[in-house]
PDB file of C-alpha atoms and ligand atoms in Angstrom:
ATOM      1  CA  UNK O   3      -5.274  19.388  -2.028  1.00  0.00           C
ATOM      2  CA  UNK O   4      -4.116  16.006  -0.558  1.00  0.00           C
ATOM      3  CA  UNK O   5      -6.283  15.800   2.695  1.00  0.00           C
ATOM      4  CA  UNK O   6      -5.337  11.722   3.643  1.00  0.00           C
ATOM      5  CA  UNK O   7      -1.850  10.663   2.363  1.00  0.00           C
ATOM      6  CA  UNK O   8      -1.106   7.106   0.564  1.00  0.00           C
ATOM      7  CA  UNK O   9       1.469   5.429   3.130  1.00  0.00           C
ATOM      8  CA  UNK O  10       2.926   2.259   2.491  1.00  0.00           C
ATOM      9  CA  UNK O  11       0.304  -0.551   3.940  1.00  0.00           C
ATOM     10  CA  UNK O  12       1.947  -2.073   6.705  1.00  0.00           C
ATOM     11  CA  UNK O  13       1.332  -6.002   5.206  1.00  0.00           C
ATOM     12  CA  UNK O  14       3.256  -4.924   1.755  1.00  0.00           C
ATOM     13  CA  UNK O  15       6.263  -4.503   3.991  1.00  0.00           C
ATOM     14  CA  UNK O  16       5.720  -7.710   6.187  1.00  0.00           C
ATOM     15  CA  UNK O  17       4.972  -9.285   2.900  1.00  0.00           C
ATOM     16  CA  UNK O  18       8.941  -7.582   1.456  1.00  0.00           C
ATOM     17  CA  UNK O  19      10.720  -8.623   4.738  1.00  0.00           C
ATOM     18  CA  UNK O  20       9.284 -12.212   4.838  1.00  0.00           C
ATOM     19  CA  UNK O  21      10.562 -12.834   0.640  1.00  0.00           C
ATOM     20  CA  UNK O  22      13.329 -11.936   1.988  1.00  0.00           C
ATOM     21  CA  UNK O  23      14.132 -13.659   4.791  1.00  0.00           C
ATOM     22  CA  UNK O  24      12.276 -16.997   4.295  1.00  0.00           C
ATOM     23  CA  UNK O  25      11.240 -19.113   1.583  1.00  0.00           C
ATOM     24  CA  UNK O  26       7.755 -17.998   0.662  1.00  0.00           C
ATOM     25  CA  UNK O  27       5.264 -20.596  -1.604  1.00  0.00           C
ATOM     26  CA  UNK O  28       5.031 -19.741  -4.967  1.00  0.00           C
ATOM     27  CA  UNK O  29       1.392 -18.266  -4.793  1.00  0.00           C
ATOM     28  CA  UNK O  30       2.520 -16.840  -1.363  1.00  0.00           C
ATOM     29  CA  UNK O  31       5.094 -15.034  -3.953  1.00  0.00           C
ATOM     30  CA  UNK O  32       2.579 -14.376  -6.517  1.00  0.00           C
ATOM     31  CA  UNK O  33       0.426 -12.659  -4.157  1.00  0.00           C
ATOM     32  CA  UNK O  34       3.240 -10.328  -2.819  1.00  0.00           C
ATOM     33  CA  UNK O  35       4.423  -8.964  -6.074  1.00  0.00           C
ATOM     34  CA  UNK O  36       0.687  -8.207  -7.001  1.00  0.00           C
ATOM     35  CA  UNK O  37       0.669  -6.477  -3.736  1.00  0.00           C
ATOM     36  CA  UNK O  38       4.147  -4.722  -4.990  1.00  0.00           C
ATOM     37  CA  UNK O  39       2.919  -3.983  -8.334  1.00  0.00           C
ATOM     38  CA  UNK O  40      -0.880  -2.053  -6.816  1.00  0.00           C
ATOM     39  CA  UNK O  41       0.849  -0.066  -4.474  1.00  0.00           C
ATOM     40  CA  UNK O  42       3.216   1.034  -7.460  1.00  0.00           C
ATOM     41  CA  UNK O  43       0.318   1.850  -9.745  1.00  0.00           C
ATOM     42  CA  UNK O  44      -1.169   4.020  -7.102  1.00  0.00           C
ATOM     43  CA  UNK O  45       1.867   5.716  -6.005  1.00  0.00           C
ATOM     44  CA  UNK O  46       1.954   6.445 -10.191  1.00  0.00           C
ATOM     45  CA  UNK O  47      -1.296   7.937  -9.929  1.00  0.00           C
ATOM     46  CA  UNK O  48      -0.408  10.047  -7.126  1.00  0.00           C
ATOM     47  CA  UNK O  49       2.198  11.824  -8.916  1.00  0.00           C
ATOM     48  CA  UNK O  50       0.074  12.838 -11.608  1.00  0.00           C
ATOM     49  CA  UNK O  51      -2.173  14.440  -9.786  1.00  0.00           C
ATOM     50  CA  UNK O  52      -0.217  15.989  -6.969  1.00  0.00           C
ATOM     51  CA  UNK O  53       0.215  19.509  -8.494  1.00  0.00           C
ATOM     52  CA  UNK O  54      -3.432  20.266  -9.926  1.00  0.00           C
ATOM     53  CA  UNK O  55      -4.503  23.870  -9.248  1.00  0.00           C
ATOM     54  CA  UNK O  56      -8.223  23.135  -9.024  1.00  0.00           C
ATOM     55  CA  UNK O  57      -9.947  23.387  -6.137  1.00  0.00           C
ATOM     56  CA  UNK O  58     -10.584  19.242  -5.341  1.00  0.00           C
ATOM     57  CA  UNK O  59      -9.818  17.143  -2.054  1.00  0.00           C
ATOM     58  CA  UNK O  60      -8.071  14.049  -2.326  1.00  0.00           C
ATOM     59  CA  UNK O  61      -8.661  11.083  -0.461  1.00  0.00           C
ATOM     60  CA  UNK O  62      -6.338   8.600  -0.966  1.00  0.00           C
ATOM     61  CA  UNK O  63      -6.405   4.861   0.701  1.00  0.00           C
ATOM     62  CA  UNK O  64      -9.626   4.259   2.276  1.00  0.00           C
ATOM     63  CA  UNK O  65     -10.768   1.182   3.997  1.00  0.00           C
ATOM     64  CA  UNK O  66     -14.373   2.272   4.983  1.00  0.00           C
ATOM     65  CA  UNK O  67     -17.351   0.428   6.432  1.00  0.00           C
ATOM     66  CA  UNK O  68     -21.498   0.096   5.714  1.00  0.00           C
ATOM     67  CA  UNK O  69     -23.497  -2.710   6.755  1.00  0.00           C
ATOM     68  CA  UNK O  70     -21.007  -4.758   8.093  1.00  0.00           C
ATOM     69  CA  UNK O  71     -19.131  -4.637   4.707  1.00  0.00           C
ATOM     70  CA  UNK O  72     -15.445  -3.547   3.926  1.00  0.00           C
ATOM     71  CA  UNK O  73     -14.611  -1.988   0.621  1.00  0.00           C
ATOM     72  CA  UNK O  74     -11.684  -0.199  -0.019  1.00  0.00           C
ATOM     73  CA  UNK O  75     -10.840   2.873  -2.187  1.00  0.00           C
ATOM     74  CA  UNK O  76      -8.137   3.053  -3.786  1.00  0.00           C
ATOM     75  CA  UNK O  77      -8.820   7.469  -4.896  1.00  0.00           C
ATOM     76  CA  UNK O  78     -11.589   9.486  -3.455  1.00  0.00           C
ATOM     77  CA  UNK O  79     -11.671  13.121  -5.196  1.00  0.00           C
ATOM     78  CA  UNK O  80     -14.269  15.490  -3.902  1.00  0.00           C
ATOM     79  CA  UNK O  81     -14.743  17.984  -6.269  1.00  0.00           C
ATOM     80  CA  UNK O  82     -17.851  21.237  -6.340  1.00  0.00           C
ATOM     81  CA  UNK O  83     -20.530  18.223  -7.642  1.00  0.00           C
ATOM     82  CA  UNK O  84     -19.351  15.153  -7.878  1.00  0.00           C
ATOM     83  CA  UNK O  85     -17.636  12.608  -6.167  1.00  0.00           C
ATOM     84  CA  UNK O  86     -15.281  10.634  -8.148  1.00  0.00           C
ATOM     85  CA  UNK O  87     -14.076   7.213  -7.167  1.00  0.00           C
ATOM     86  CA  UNK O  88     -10.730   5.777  -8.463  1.00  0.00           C
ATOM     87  CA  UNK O  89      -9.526   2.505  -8.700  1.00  0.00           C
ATOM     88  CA  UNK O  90      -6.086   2.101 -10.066  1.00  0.00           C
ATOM     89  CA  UNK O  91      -5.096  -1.016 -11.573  1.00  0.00           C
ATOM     90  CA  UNK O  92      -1.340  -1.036 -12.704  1.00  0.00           C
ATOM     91  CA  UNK O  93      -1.889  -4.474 -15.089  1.00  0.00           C
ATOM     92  CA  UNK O  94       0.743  -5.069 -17.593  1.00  0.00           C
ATOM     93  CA  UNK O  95       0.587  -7.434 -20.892  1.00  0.00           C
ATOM     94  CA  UNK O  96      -2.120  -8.506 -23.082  1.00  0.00           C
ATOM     95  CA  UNK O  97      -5.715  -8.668 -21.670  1.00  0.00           C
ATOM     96  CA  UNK O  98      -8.780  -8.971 -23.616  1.00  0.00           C
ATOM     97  CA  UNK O  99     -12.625  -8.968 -22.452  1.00  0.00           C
ATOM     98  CA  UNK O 100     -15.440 -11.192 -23.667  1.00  0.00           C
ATOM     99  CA  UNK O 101     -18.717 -11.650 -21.833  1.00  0.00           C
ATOM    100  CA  UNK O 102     -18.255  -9.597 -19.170  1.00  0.00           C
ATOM    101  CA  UNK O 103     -15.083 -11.182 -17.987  1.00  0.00           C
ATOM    102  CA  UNK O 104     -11.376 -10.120 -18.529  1.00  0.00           C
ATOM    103  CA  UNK O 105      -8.696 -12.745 -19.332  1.00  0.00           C
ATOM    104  CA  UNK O 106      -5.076 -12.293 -18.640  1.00  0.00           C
ATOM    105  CA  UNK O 107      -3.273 -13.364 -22.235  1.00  0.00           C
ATOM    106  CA  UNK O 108      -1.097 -15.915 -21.911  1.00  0.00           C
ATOM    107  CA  UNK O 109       0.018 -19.773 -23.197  1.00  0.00           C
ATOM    108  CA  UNK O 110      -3.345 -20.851 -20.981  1.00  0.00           C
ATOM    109  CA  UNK O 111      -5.702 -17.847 -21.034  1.00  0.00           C
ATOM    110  CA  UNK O 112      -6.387 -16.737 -17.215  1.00  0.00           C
ATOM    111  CA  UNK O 113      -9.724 -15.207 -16.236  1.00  0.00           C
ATOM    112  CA  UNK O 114      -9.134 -13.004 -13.620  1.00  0.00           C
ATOM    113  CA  UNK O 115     -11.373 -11.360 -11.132  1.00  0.00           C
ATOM    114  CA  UNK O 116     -13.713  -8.780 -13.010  1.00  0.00           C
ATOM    115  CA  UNK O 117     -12.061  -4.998 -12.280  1.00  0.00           C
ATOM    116  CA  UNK O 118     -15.344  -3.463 -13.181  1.00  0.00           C
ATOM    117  CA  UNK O 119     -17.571  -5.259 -10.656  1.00  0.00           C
ATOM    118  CA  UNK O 120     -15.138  -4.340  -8.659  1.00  0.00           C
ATOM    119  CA  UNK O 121     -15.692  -1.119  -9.202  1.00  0.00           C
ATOM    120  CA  UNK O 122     -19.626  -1.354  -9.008  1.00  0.00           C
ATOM    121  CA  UNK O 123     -19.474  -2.949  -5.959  1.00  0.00           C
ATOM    122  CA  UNK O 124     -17.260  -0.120  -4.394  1.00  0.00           C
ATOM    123  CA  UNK O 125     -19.542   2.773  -6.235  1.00  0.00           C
ATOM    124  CA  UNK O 126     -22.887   0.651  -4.437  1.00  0.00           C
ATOM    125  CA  UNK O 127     -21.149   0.456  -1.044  1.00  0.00           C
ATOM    126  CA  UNK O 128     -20.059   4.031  -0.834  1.00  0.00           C
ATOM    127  CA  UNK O 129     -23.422   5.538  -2.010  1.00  0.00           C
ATOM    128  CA  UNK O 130     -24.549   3.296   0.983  1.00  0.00           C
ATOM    129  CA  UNK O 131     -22.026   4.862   3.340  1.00  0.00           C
ATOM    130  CA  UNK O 132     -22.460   8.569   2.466  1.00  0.00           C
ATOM    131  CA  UNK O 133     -26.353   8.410   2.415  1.00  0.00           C
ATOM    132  CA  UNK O 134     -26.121   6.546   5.967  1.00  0.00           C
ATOM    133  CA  UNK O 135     -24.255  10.127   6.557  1.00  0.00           C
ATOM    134  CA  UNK O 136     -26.864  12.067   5.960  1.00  0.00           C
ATOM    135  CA  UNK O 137     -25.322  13.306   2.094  1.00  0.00           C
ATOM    136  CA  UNK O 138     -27.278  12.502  -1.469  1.00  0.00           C
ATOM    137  CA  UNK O 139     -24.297  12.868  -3.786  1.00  0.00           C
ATOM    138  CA  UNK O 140     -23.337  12.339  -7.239  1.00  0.00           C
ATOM    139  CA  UNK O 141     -21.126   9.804  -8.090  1.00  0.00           C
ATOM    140  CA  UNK O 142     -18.629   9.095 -11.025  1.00  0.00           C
ATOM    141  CA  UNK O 143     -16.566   5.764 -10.644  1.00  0.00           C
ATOM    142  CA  UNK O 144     -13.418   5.340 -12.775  1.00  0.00           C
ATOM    143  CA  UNK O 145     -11.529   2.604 -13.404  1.00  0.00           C
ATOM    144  CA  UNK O 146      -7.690   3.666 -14.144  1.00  0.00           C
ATOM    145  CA  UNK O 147      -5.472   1.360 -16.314  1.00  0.00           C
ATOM    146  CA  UNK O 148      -1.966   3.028 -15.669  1.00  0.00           C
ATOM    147  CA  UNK O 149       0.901   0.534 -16.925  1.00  0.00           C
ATOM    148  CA  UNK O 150       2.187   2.049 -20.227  1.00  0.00           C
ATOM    149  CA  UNK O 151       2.707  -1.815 -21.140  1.00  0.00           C
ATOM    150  CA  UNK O 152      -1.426  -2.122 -20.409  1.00  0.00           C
ATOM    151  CA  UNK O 153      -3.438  -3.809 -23.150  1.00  0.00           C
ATOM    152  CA  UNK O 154      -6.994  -4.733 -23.635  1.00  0.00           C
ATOM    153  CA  UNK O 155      -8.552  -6.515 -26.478  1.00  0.00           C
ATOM    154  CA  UNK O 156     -11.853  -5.822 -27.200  1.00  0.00           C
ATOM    155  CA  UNK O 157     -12.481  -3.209 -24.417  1.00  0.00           C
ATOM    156  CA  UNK O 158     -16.230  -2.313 -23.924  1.00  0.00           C
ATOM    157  CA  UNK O 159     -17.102   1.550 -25.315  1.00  0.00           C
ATOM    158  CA  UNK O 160     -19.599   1.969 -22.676  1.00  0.00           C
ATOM    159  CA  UNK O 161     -17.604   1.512 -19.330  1.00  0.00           C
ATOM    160  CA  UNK O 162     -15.703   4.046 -17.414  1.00  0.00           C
ATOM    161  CA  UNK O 163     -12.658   2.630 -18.255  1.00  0.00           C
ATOM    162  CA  UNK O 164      -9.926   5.006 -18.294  1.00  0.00           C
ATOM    163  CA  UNK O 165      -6.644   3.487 -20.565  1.00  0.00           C
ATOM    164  CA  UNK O 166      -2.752   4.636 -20.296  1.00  0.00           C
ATOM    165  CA  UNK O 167      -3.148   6.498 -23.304  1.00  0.00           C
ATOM    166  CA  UNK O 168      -6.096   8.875 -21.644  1.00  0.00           C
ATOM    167  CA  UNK O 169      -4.677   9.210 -18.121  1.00  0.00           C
ATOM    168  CA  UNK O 170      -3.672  12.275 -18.738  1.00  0.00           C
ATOM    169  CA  UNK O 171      -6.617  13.399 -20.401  1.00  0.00           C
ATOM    170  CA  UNK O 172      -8.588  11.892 -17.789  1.00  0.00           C
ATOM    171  CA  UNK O 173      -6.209  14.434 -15.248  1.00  0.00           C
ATOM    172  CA  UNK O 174      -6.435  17.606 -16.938  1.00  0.00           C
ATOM    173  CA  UNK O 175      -9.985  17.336 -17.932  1.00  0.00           C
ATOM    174  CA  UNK O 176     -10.393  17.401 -13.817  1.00  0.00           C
ATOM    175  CA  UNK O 177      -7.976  19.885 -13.218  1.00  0.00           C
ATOM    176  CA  UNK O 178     -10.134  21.945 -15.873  1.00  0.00           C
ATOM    177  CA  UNK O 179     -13.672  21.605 -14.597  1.00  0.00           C
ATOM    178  CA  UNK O 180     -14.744  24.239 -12.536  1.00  0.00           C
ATOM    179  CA  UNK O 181     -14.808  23.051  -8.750  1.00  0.00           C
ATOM    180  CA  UNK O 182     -15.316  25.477  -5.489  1.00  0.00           C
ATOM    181  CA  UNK O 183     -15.470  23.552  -2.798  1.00  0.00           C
ATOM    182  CA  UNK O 184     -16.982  25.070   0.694  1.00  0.00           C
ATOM    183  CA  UNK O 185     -17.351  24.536   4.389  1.00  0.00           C
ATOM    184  CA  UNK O 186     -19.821  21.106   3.499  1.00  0.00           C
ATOM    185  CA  UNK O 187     -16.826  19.913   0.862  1.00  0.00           C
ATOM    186  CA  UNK O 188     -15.059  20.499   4.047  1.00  0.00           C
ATOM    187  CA  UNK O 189     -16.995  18.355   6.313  1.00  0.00           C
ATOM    188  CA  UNK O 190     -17.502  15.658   4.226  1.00  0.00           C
ATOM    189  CA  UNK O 191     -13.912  14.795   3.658  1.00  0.00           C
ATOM    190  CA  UNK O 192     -13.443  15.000   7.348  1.00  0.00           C
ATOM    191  CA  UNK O 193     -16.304  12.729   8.356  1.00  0.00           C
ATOM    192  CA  UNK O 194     -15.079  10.231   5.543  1.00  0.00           C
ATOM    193  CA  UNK O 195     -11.570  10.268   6.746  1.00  0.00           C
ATOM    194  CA  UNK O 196     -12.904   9.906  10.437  1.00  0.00           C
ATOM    195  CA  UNK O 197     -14.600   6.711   9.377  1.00  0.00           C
ATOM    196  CA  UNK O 198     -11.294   5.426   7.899  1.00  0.00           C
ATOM    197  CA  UNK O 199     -10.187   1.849   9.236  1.00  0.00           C
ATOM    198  CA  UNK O 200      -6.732   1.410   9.913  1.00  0.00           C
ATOM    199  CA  UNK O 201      -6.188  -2.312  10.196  1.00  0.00           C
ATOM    200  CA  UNK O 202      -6.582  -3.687   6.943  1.00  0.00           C
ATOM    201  CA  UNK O 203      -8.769  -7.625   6.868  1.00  0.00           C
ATOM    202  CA  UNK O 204      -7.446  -7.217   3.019  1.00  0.00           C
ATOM    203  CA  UNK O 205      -3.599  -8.565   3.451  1.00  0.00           C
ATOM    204  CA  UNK O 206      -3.874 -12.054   3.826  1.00  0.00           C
ATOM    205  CA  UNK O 207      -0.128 -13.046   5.153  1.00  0.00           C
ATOM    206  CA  UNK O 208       1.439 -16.189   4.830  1.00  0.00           C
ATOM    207  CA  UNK O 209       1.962 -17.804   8.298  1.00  0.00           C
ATOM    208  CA  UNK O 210       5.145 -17.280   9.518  1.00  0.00           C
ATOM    209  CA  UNK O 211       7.430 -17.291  12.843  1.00  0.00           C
ATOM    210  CA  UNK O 212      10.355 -15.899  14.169  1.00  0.00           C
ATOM    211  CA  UNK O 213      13.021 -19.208  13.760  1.00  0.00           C
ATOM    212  CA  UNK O 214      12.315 -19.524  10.059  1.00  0.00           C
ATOM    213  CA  UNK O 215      13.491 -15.913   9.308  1.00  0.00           C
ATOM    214  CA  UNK O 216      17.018 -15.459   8.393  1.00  0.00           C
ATOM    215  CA  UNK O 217      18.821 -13.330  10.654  1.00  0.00           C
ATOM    216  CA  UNK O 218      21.004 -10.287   9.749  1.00  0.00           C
ATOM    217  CA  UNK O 219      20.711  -7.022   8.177  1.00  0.00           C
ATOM    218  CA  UNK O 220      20.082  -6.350   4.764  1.00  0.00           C
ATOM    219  CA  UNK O 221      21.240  -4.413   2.503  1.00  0.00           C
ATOM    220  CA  UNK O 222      19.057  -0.887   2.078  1.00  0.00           C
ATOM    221  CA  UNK O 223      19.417  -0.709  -1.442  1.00  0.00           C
ATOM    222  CA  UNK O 224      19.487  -4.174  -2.713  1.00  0.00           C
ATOM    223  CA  UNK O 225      18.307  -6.245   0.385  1.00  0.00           C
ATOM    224  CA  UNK O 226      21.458  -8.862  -0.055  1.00  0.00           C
ATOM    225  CA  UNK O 227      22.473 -10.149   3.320  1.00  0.00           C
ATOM    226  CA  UNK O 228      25.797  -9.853   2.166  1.00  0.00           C
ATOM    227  CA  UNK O 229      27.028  -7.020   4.115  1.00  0.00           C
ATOM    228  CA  UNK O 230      30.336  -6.536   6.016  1.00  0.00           C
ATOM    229  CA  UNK O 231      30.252  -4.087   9.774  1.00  0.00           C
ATOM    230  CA  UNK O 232      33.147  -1.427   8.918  1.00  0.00           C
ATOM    231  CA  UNK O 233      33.473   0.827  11.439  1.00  0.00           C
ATOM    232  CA  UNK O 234      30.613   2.892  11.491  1.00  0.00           C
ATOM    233  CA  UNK O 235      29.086   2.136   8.234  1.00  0.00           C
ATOM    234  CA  UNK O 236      27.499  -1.391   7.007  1.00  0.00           C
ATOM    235  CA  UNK O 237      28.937  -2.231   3.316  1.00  0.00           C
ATOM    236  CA  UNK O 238      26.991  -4.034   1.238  1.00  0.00           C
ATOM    237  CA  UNK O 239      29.488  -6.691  -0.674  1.00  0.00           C
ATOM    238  CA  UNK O 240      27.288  -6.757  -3.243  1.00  0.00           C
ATOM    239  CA  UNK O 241      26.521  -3.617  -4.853  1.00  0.00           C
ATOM    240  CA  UNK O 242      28.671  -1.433  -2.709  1.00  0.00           C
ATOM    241  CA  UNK O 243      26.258   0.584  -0.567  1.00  0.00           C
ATOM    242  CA  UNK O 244      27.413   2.250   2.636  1.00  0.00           C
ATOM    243  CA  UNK O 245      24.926   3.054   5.794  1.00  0.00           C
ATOM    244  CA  UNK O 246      25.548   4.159   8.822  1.00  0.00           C
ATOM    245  CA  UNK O 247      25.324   1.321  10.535  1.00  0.00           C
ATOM    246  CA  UNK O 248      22.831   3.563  13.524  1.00  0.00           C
ATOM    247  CA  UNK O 249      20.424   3.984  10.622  1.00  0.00           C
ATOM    248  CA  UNK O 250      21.041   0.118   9.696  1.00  0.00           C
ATOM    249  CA  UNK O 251      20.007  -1.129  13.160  1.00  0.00           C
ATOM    250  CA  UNK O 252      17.159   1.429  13.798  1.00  0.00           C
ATOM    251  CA  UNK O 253      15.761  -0.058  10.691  1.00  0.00           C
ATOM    252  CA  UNK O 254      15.974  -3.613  11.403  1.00  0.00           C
ATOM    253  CA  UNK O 255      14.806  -2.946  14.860  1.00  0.00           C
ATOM    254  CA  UNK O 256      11.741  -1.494  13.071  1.00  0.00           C
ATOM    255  CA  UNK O 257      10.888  -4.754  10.956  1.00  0.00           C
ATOM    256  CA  UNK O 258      11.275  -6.591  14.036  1.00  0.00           C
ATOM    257  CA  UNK O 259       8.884  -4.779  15.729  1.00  0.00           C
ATOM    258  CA  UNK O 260       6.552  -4.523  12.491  1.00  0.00           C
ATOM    259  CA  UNK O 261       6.954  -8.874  12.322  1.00  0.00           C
ATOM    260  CA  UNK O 262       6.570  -9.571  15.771  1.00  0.00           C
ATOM    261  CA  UNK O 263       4.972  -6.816  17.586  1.00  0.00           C
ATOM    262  CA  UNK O 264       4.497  -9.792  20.965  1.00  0.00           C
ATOM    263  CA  UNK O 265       7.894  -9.713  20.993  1.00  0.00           C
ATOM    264  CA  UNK O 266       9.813  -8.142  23.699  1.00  0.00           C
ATOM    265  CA  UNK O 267      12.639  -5.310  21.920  1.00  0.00           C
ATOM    266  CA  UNK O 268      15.414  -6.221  24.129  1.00  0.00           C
ATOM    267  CA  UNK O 269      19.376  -5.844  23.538  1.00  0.00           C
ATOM    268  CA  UNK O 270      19.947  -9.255  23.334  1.00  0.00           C
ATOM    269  CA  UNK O 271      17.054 -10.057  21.491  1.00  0.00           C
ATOM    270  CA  UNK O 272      18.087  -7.527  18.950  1.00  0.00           C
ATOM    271  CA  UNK O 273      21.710  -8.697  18.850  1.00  0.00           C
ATOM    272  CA  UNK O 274      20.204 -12.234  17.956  1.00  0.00           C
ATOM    273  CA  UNK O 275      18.216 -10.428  14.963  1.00  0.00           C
ATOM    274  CA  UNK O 276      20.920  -8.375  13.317  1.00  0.00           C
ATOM    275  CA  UNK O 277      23.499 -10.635  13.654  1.00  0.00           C
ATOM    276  CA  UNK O 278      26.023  -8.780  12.034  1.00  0.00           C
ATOM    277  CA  UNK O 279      26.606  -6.326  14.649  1.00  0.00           C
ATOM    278  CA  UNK O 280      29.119  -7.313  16.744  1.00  0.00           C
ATOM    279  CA  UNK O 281      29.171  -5.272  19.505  1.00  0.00           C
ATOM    280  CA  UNK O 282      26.123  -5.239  21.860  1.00  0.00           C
ATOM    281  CA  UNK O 283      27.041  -1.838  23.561  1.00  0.00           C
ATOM    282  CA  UNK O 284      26.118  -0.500  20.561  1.00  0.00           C
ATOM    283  CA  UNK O 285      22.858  -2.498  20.220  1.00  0.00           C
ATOM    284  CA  UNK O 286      22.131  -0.908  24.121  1.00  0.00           C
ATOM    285  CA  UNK O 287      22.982   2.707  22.728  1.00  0.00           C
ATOM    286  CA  UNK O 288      20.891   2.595  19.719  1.00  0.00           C
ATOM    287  CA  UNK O 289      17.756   1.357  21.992  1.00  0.00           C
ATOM    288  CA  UNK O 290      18.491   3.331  25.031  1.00  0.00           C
ATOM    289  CA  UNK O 291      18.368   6.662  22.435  1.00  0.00           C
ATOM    290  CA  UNK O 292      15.606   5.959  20.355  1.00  0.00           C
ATOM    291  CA  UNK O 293      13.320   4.025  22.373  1.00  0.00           C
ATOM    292  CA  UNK O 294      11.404   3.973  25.753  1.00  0.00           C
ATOM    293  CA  UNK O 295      12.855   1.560  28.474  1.00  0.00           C
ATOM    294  CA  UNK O 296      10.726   0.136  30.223  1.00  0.00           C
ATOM    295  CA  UNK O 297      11.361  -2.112  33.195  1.00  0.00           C
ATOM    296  CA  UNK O 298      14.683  -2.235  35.339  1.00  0.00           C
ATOM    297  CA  UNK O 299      18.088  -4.598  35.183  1.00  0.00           C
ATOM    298  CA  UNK O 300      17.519  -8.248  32.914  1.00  0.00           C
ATOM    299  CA  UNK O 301      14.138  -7.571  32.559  1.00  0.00           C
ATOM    300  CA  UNK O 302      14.797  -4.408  30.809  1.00  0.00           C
ATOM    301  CA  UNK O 303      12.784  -3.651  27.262  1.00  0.00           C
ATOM    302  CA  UNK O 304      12.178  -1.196  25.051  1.00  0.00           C
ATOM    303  CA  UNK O 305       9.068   0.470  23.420  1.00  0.00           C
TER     304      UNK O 305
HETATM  305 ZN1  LIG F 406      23.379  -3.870  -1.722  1.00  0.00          ZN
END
């Protein structure tokens, strides 16, 4: 039972709109499709385990606090005795590990930062947290490989590492232990998820404003800016999709808003943003039906 959903992190899609509307570094880039690529892994995780029968809670996406330090969990399951702590790592290629240290394979060998201190850290911080609650729990931290195209050379024996191979193992063997959970299962979960941070200190964005964006609407399924108004559906000219264009606008009105939140939503300033729509009635009709006004005449906005 799914008790806090996965939703898409607010800075992956600022991150998306920004690569495509302005010309991001090529680290800025690098850090964006690594961004991309965990939420994918997770997502892949999620619908593995989204139909067990046992009886287990699932957090998903925590950002949680103890001490003055952030850590973030990535799967919480709650099951009758143990608390098990996922973190998903959707790496593909060749890794190996030597010394303690994993190294991304390539022409230069990369070291990159060590997943399973990681993973100690987070197992430290949250025993922290939950005895600070009042609860003396057993914990079992996992770390979940989860790319098919995952490989790691001389993998430790005595880690919890779980590979792509064992995943689903890894799932039924859960599904399979015994867990009843009760009214403290019950609490538990819900004093976690109360403790839950919203804003997120872990999405470092690039620096951006609104005149380097390129205006105009893109394309839902390919995100080309080359799209045509056609009566009441926006055509993509390059791979042929069709939207109604209502849909189109509420959408772009909504990465507005998610880019620029100080900025005022106003007809005009919307017009300026889509470009493509030629007709600012429309612009008005879209806002007036789906949005708050606020304020009177030219000084008219929308919430
Ligand atoms: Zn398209």
């Amino acid at each position: 039972m799914i008790l806090k959903n996965r939703s898409e992190p607010d800075g992956l899609k600022i991150l998306r709109s920004l690569n495509v509307r302005m010309n991001l570094t090529e680290e800025e880039k690098q850090y964006y499709l690594n961004q991309e690529k965990g939420y994918e892994g997770e997502k892949r995780f999620d619908e593995l385990t989204k139909n067990l029968g046992n009886d287990l809670y699932f957090l998903n996406d925590l950002l949680l606090k103890t001490n003055n330090t952030h850590f973030q969990i990535d799967t919480l399951i709650i099951s009758q005795s143990t608390i098990y702590l996922i973190e998903i790592k959707n790496y593909n290629g060749d890794y190996y590990y030597k010394s303690d240290n994993f190294y991304k394979m390539s022409n230069k060998d990369i070291e990159i930062q060590n997943p399973l201190q990681q993973l100690k850290r987070s197992k430290s911080l949250l025993l922290q947290f939950l005895r600070n609650l009042g609860y003396n729990v057993h914990i079992e931290p996992y770390l979940v490989f989860n790319n098919p195209e995952f490989t790691l050379y001389q993998a430790p024996l005595n880690e919890p590492i779980i590979f792509p191979t064992q995943v689903n193992r890894f799932i039924e063997k859960l599904d399979n232990t015994p867990s009843k959970l009760n009214a403290w299962h019950k609490k538990l979960a819900e004093q976690i998820i109360s403790r839950h941070i919203t804003e997120s200190p872990y999405t470092l964005l690039p620096s951006y404003n609104y005149d380097q964006q390129q205006k105009g609407i893109t394309c839902v399924t390919c995100h080309s800016f080359n799209v045509t108004v056609n009566a009441k559906k926006l055509v993509c000219d390059k791979c042929g999709n069709q939207e109604e264009i209502i849909s189109a606008i509420l959408r772009n009105v909504e990465e507005f808003k998610l880019l620029f939140p100080h900025r005022k939503i106003t007809t005009s300033a919307i017009q300026d943003w889509c470009k493509v729509v030629p007709s600012k009635k429309l612009i008005w009709r879209v806002l007036k039906g789906n949005y708050k006004a606020i304020g009177f005449g030219k000084w008219m906005y929308y919430k």
